mmCIF file of C-alpha atoms and ligand atoms in Angstrom:
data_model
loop_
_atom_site.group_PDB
_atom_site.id
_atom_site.type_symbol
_atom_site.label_atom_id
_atom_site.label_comp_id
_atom_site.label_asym_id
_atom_site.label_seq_id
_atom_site.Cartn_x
_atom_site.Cartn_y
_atom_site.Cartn_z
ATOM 1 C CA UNK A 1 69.751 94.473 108.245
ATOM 2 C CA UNK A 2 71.380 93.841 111.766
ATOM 3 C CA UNK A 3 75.052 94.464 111.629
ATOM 4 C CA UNK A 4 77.601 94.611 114.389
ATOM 5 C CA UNK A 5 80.919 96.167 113.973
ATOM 6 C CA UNK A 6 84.174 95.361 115.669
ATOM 7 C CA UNK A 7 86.924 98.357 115.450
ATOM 8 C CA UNK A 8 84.355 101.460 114.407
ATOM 9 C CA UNK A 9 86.183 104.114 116.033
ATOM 10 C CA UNK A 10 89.538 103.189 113.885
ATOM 11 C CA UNK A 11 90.707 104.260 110.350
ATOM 12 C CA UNK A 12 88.877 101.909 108.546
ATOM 13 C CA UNK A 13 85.905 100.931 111.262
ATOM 14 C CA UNK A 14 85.197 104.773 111.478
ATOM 15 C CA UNK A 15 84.365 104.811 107.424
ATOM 16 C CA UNK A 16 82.252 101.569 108.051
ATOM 17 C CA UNK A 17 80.051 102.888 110.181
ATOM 18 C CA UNK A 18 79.286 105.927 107.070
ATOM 19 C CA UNK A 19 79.003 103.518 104.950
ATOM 20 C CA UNK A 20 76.425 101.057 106.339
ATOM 21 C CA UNK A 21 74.309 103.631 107.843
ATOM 22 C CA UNK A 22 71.336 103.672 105.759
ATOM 23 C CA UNK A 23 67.538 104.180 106.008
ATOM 24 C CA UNK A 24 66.510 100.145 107.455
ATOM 25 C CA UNK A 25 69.749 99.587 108.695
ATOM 26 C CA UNK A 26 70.866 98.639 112.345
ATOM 27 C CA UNK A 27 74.440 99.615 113.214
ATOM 28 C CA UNK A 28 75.603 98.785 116.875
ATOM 29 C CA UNK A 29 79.505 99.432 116.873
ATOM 30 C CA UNK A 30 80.504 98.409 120.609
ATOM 31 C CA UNK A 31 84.259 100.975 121.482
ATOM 32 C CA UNK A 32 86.966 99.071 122.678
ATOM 33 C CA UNK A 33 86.362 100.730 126.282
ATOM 34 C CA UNK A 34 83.191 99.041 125.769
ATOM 35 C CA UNK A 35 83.794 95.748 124.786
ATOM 36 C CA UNK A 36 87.726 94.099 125.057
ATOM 37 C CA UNK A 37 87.036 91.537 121.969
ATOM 38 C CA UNK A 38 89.608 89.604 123.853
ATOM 39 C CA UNK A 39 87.115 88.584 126.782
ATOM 40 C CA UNK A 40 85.312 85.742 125.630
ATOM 41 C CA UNK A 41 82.009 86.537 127.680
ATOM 42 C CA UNK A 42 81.491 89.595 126.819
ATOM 43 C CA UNK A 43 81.616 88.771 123.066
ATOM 44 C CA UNK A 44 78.859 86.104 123.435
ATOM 45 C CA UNK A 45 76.940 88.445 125.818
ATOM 46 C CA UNK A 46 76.914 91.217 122.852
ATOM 47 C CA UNK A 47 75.920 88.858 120.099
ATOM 48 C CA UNK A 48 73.015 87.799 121.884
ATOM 49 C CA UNK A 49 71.718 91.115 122.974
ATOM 50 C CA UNK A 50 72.361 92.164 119.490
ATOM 51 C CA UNK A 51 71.750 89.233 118.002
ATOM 52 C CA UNK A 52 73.307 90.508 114.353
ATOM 53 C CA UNK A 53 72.625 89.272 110.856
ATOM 54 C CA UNK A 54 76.069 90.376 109.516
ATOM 55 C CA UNK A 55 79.397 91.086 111.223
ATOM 56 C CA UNK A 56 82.170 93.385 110.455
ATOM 57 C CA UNK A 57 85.242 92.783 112.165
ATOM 58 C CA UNK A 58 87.776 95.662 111.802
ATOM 59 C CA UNK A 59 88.825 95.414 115.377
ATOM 60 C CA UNK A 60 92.739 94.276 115.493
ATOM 61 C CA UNK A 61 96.188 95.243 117.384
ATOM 62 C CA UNK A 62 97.604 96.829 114.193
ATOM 63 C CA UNK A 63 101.142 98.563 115.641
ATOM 64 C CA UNK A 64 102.683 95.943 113.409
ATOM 65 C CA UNK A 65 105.968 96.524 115.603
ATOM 66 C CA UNK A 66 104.655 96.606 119.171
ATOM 67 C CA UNK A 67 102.880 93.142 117.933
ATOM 68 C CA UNK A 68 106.771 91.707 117.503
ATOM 69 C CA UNK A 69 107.679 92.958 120.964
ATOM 70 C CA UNK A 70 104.511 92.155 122.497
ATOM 71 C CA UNK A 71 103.246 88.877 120.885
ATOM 72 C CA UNK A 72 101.177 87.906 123.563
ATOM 73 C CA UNK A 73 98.756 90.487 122.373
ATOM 74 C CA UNK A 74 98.686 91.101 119.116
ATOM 75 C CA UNK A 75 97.722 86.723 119.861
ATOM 76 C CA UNK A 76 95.333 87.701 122.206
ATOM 77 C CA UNK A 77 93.205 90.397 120.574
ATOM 78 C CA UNK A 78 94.316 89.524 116.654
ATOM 79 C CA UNK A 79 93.698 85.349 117.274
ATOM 80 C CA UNK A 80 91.594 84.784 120.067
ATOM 81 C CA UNK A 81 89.524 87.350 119.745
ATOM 82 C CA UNK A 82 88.557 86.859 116.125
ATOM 83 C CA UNK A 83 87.860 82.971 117.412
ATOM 84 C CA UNK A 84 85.392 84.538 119.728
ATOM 85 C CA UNK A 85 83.668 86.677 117.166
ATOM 86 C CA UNK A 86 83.200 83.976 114.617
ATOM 87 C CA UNK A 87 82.381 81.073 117.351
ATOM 88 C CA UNK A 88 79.584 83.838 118.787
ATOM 89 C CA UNK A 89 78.762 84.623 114.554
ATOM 90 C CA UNK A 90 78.390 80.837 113.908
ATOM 91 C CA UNK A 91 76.331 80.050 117.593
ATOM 92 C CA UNK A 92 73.616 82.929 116.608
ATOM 93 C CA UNK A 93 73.981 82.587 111.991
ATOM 94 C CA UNK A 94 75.216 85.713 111.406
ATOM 95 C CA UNK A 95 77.631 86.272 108.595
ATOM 96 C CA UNK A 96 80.992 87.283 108.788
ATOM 97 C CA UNK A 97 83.020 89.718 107.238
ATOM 98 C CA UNK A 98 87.281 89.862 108.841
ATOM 99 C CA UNK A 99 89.356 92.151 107.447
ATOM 100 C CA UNK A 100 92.749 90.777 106.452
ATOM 101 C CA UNK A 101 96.197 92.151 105.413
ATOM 102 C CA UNK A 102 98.538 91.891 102.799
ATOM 103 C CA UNK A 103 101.333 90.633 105.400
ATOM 104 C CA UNK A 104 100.096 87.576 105.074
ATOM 105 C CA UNK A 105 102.252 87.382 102.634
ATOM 106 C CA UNK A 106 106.211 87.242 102.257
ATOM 107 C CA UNK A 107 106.532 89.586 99.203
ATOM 108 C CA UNK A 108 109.110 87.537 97.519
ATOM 109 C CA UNK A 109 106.455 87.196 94.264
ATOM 110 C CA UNK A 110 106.715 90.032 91.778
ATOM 111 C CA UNK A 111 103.443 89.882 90.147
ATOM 112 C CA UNK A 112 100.238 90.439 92.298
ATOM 113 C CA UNK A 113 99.281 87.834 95.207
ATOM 114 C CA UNK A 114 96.044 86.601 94.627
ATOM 115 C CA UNK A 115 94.070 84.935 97.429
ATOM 116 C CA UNK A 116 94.969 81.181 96.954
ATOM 117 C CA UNK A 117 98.941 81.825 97.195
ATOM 118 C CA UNK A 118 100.385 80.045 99.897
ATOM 119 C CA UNK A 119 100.545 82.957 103.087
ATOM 120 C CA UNK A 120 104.070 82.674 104.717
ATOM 121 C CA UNK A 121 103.787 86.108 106.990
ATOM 122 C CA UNK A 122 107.265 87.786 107.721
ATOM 123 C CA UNK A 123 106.116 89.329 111.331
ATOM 124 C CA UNK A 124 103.810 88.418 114.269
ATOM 125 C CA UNK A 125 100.859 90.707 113.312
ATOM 126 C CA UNK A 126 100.806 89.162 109.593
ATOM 127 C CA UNK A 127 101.029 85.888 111.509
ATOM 128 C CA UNK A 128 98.004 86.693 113.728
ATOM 129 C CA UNK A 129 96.210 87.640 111.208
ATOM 130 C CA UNK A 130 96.666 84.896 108.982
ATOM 131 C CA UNK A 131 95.239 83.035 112.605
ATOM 132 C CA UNK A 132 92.698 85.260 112.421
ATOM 133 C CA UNK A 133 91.720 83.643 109.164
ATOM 134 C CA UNK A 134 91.940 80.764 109.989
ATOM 135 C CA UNK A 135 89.716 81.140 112.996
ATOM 136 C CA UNK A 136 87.049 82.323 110.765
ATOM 137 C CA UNK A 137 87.384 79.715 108.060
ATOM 138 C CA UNK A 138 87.080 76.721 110.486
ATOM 139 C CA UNK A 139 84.275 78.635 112.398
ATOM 140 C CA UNK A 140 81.668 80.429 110.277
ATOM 141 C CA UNK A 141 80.784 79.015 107.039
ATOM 142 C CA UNK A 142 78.904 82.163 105.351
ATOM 143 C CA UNK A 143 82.054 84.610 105.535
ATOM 144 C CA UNK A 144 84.148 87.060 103.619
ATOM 145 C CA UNK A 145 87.740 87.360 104.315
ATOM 146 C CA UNK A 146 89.096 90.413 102.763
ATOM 147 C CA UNK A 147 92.860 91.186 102.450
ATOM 148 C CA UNK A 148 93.810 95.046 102.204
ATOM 149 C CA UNK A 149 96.630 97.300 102.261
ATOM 150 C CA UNK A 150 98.004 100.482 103.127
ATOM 151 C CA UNK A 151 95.636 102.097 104.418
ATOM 152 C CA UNK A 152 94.990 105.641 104.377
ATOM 153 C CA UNK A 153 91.724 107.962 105.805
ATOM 154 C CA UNK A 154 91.012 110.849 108.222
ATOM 155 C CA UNK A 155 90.212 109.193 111.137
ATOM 156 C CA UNK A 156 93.987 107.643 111.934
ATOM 157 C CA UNK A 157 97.668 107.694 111.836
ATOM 158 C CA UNK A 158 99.161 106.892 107.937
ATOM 159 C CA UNK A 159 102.344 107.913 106.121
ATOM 160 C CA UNK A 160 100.506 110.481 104.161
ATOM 161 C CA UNK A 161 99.721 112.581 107.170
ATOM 162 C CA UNK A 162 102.861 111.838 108.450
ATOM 163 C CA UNK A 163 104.383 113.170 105.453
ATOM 164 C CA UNK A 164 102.508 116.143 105.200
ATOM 165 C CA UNK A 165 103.230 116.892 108.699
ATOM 166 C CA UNK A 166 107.092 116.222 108.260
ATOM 167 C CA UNK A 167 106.998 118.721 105.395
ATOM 168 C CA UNK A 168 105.217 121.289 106.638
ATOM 169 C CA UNK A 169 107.702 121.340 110.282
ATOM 170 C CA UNK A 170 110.708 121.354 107.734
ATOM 171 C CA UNK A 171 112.028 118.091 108.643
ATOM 172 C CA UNK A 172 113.768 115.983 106.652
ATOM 173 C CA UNK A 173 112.060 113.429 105.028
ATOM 174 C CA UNK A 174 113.131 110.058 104.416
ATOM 175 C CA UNK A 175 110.844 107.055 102.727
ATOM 176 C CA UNK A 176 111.564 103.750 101.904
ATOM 177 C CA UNK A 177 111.753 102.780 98.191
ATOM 178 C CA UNK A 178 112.252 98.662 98.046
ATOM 179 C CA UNK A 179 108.744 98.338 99.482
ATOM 180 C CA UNK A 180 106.034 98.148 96.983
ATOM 181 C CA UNK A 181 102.194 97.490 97.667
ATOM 182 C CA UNK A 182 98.523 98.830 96.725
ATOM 183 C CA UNK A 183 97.563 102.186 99.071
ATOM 184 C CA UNK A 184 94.013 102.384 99.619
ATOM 185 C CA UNK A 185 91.416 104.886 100.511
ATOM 186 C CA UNK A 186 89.453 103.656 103.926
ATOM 187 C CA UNK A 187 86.167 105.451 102.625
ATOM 188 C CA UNK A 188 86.608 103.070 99.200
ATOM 189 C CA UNK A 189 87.118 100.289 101.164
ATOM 190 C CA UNK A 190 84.482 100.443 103.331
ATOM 191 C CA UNK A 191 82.214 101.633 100.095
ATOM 192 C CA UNK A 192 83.058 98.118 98.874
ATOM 193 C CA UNK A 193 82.464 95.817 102.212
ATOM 194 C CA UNK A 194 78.829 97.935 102.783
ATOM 195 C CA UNK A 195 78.231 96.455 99.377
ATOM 196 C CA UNK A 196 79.747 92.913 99.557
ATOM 197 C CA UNK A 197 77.841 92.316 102.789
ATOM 198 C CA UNK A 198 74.782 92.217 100.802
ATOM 199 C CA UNK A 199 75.636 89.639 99.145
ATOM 200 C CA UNK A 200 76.747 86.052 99.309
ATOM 201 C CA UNK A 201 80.141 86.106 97.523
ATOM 202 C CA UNK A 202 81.985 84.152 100.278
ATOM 203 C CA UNK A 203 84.971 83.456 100.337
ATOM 204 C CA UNK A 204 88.660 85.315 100.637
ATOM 205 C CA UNK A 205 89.207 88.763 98.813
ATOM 206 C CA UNK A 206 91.600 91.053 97.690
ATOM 207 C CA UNK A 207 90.595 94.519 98.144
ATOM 208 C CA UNK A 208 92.447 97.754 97.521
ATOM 209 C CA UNK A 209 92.430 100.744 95.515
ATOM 210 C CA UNK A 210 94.195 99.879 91.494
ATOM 211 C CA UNK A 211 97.576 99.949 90.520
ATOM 212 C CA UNK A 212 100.661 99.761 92.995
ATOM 213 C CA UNK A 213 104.362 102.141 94.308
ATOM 214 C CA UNK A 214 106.362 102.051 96.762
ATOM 215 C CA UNK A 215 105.763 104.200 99.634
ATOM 216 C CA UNK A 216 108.419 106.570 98.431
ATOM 217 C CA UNK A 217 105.870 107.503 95.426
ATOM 218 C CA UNK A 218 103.327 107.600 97.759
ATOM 219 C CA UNK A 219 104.870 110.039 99.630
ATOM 220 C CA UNK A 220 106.374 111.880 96.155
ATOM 221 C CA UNK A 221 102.706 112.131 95.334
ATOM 222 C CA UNK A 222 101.154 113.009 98.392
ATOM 223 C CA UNK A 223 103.267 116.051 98.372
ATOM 224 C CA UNK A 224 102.488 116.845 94.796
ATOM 225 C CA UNK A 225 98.953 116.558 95.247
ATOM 226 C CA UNK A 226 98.965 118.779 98.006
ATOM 227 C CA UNK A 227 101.131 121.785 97.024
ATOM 228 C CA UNK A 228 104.438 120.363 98.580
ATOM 229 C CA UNK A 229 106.742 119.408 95.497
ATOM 230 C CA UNK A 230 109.379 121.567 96.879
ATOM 231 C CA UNK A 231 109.722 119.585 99.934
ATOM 232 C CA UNK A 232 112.945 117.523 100.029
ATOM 233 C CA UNK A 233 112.132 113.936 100.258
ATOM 234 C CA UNK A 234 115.063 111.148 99.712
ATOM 235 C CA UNK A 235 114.082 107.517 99.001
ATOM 236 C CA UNK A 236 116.056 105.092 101.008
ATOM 237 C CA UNK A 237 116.089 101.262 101.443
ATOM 238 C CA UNK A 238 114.031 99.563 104.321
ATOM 239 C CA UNK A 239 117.798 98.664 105.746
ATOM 240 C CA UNK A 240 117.888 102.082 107.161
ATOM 241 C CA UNK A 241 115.836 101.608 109.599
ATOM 242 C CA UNK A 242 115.877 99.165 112.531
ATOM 243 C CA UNK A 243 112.333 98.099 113.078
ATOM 244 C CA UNK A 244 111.205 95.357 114.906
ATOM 245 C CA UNK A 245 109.063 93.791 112.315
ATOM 246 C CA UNK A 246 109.839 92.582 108.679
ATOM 247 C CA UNK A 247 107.743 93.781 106.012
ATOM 248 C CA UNK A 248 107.272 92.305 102.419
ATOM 249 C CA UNK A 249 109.406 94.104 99.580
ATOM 250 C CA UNK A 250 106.128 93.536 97.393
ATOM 251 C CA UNK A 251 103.013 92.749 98.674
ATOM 252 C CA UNK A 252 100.505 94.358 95.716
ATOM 253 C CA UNK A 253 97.198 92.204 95.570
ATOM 254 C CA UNK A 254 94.601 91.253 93.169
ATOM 255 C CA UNK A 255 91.996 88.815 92.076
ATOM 256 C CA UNK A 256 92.078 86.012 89.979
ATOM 257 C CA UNK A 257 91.472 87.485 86.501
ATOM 258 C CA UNK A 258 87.815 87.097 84.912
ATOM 259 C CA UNK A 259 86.224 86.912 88.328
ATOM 260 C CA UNK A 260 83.393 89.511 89.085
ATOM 261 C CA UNK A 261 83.817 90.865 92.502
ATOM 262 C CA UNK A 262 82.902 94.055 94.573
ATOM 263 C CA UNK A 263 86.186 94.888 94.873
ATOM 264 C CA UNK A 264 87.951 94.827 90.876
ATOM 265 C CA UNK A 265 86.295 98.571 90.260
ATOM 266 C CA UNK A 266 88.017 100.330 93.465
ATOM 267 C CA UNK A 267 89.777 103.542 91.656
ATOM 268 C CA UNK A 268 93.325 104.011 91.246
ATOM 269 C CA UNK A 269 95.075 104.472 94.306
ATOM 270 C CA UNK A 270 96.077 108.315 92.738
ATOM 271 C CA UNK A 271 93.013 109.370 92.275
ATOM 272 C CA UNK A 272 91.545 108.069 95.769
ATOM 273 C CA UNK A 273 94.867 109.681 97.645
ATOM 274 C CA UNK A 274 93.240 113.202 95.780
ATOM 275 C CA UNK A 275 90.008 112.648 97.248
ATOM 276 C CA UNK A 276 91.961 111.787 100.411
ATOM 277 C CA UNK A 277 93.200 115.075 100.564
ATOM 278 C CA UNK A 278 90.360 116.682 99.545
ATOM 279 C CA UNK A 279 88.598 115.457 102.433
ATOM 280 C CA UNK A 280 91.413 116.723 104.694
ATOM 281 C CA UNK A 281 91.428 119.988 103.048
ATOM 282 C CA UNK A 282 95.094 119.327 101.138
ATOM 283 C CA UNK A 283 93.818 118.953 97.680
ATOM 284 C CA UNK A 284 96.022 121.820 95.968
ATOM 285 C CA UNK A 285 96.588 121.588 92.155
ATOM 286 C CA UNK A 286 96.314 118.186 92.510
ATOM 287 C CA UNK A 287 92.985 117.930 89.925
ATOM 288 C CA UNK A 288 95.176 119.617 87.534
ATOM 289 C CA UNK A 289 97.831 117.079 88.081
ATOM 290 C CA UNK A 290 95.469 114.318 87.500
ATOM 291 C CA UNK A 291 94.063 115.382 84.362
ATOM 292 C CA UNK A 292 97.535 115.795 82.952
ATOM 293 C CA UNK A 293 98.274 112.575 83.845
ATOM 294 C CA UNK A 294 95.079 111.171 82.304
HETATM 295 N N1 NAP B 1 96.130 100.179 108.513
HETATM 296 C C1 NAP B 1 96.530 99.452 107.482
HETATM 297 O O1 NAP B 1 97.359 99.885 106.670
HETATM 298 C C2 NAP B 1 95.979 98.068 107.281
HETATM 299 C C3 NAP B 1 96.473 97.291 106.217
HETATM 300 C C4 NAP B 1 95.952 96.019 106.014
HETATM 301 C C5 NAP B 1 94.958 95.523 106.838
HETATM 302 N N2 NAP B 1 94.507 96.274 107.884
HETATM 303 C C6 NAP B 1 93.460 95.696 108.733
HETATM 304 O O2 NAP B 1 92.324 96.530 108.627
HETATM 305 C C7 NAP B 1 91.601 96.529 109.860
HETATM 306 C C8 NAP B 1 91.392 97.965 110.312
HETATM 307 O O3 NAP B 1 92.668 98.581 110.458
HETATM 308 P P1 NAP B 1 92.803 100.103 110.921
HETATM 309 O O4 NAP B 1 94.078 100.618 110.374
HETATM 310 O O5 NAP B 1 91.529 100.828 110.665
HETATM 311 O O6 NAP B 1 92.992 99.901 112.485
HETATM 312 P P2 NAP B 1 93.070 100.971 113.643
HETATM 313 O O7 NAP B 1 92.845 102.346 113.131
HETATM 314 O O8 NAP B 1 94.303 100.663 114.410
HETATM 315 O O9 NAP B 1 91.789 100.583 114.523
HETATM 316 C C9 NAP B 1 91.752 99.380 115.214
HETATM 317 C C10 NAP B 1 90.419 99.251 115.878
HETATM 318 O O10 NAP B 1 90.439 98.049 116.659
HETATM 319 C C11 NAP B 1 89.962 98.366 117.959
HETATM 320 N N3 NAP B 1 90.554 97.440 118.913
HETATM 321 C C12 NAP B 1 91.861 97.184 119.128
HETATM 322 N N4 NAP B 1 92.008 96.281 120.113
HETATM 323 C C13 NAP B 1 90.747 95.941 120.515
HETATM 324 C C14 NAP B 1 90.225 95.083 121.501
HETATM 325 N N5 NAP B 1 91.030 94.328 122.279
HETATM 326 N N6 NAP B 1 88.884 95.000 121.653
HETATM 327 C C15 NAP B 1 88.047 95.750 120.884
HETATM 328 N N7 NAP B 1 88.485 96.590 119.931
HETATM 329 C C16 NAP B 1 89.828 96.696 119.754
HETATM 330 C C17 NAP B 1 90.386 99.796 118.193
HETATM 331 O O11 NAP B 1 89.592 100.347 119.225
HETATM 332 P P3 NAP B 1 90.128 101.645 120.035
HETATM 333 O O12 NAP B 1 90.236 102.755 119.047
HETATM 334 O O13 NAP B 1 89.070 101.855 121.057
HETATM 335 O O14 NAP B 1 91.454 101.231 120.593
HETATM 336 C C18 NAP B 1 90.064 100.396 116.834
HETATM 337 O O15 NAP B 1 88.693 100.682 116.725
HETATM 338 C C19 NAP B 1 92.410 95.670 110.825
HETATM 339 O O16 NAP B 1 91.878 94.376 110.811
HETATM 340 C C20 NAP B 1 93.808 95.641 110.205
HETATM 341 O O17 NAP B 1 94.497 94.453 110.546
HETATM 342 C C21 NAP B 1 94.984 97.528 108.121
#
């Protein structure tokens, strides 16, 4: 298979290209230096060099708060560029894959969104992605639209580094406890999307690893996994702090019940956070832990 990824040298892009290497496969993953997915001729010039069978597109402007002081942008890259992806998918019959985000969604629900409820994003990135959506539903008609969240994996900036980090330099560490959502493991992700794009489940997906917390848990785990229970950590409410963008207070996602898809098996999001750190080298005790908890 010929697939062309958008975004390979980010968190998630950079466990895409692991995943879909394989013996028979083609992998062409253009860098951003290489190819701006916001210049229109360029994307149609690298589908039909290329000329791919599938396309993953994990390319995005994801600083959710320098997209709310710099709309323009996140517009540009997050909207138009996703247009030009799936108009250059449709114009040479490749499939699509765009990865989505839970801030699609306002988070006023308090059971799990699943992937007809209405989207009514809170900032300018959910908005442009939701756009981005769009863009590929009215373009391509063999695509997958999956929706993740939280993402966490060794090739980019997430609260669980962060929080390690924080710990470690003895600083004191604060984390908001009125958001709650689904963390997932990049590498299980992208496990899941190598898989779904071999076959022809179209349509919009929830994807993340099982069960939900806020990111005050997260981070409460994180350090328990890895040794760190001593550190101080205080929850504290998403008032606190003066961020540009709104996030949902709940924004934990699922699929409709009874429905089999590649992503209802992804592990709970403990377990992949251990094989997180694991990979990092900051698994300590935290097997133990796990069993206990089983
Ligand atoms: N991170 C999360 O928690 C989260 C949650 C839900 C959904 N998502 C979605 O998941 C996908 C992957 O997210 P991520 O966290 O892995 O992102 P990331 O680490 O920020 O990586 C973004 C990727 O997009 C590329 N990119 C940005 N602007 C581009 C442009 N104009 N032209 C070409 N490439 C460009 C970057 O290239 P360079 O490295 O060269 O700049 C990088 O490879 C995105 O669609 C995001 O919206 C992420």
């Amino acid at each position: 298979m010929r697939v062309l990824v958008f975004g390979g040298s980010g968190m998630l892009g950079s466990e895409l290209l692991k995943a879909l290497y394989g013996p028979g496969e083609q992998v062409f993953a253009p860098s951003e230096g290489d190819l701006d997915i916001a210049d229109e001729a360029a994307v149609f010039k690298c589908f039909a060099d290329f000329t791919p069978e599938v396309v993953v597109h994990a390319a995005a402007y994801t600083d959710v708060d320098g997209c709310e002081t710099n709309p323009h942008l996140a517009n540009r890259v997050n909207v138009d560029g996703t247009a030009y992806i799936a108009r250059a998918a449709a114009k040479v019959d490749a499939a699509m894959l765009y990865v989505s985000t839970d801030f699609v969604f306002d988070g006023r629900k308090r059971t799990p969104y699943l992937p007809d409820d209405a989207p009514r994003p809170l900032s300018v990135y959910g908005a442009s992605k939701l756009a981005g959506e769009k863009q590929v539903r009215g373009r391509t008609e063999r695509h997958w639209i999956v929706r993740t969240a939280w993402l966490f994996g060794a090739a980019g900036r997430n609260l669980v580094r962060t929080v390690l980090e924080r710990a470690d330099g003895g600083r004191q560490l604060e984390v908001v406890d009125d958001q709650v959502g689904s963390p997932t493991y990049a590498r299980d992700l992208a496990a899941a999307i190598a898989q779904v794009v071999t076959t022809d489940a179209w349509g919009t997906w929830h994807a993340t690893n099982g069960g939900s917390c806020s990111w005050f848990e997260l981070a409460k785990e994180a350090l328990a996994l890895s040794g760190r229970a001593s550190a101080e950590i205080k929850p504290i409410p998403s008032a606190r702090l003066t961020r540009p963008a709104r996030r949902p207070p709940y924004s934990v996602l699922a699929n409709p019940p009874g429905v089999d898809t590649p992503f209802a098996s992804l592990r709970p999001w403990q377990e992949a956070l251990a094989a997180y750190l694991e990979e990092i080298g900051e698994l300590d005790g935290g097997r133990e832990r796990l069993i206990r908890r089983a």
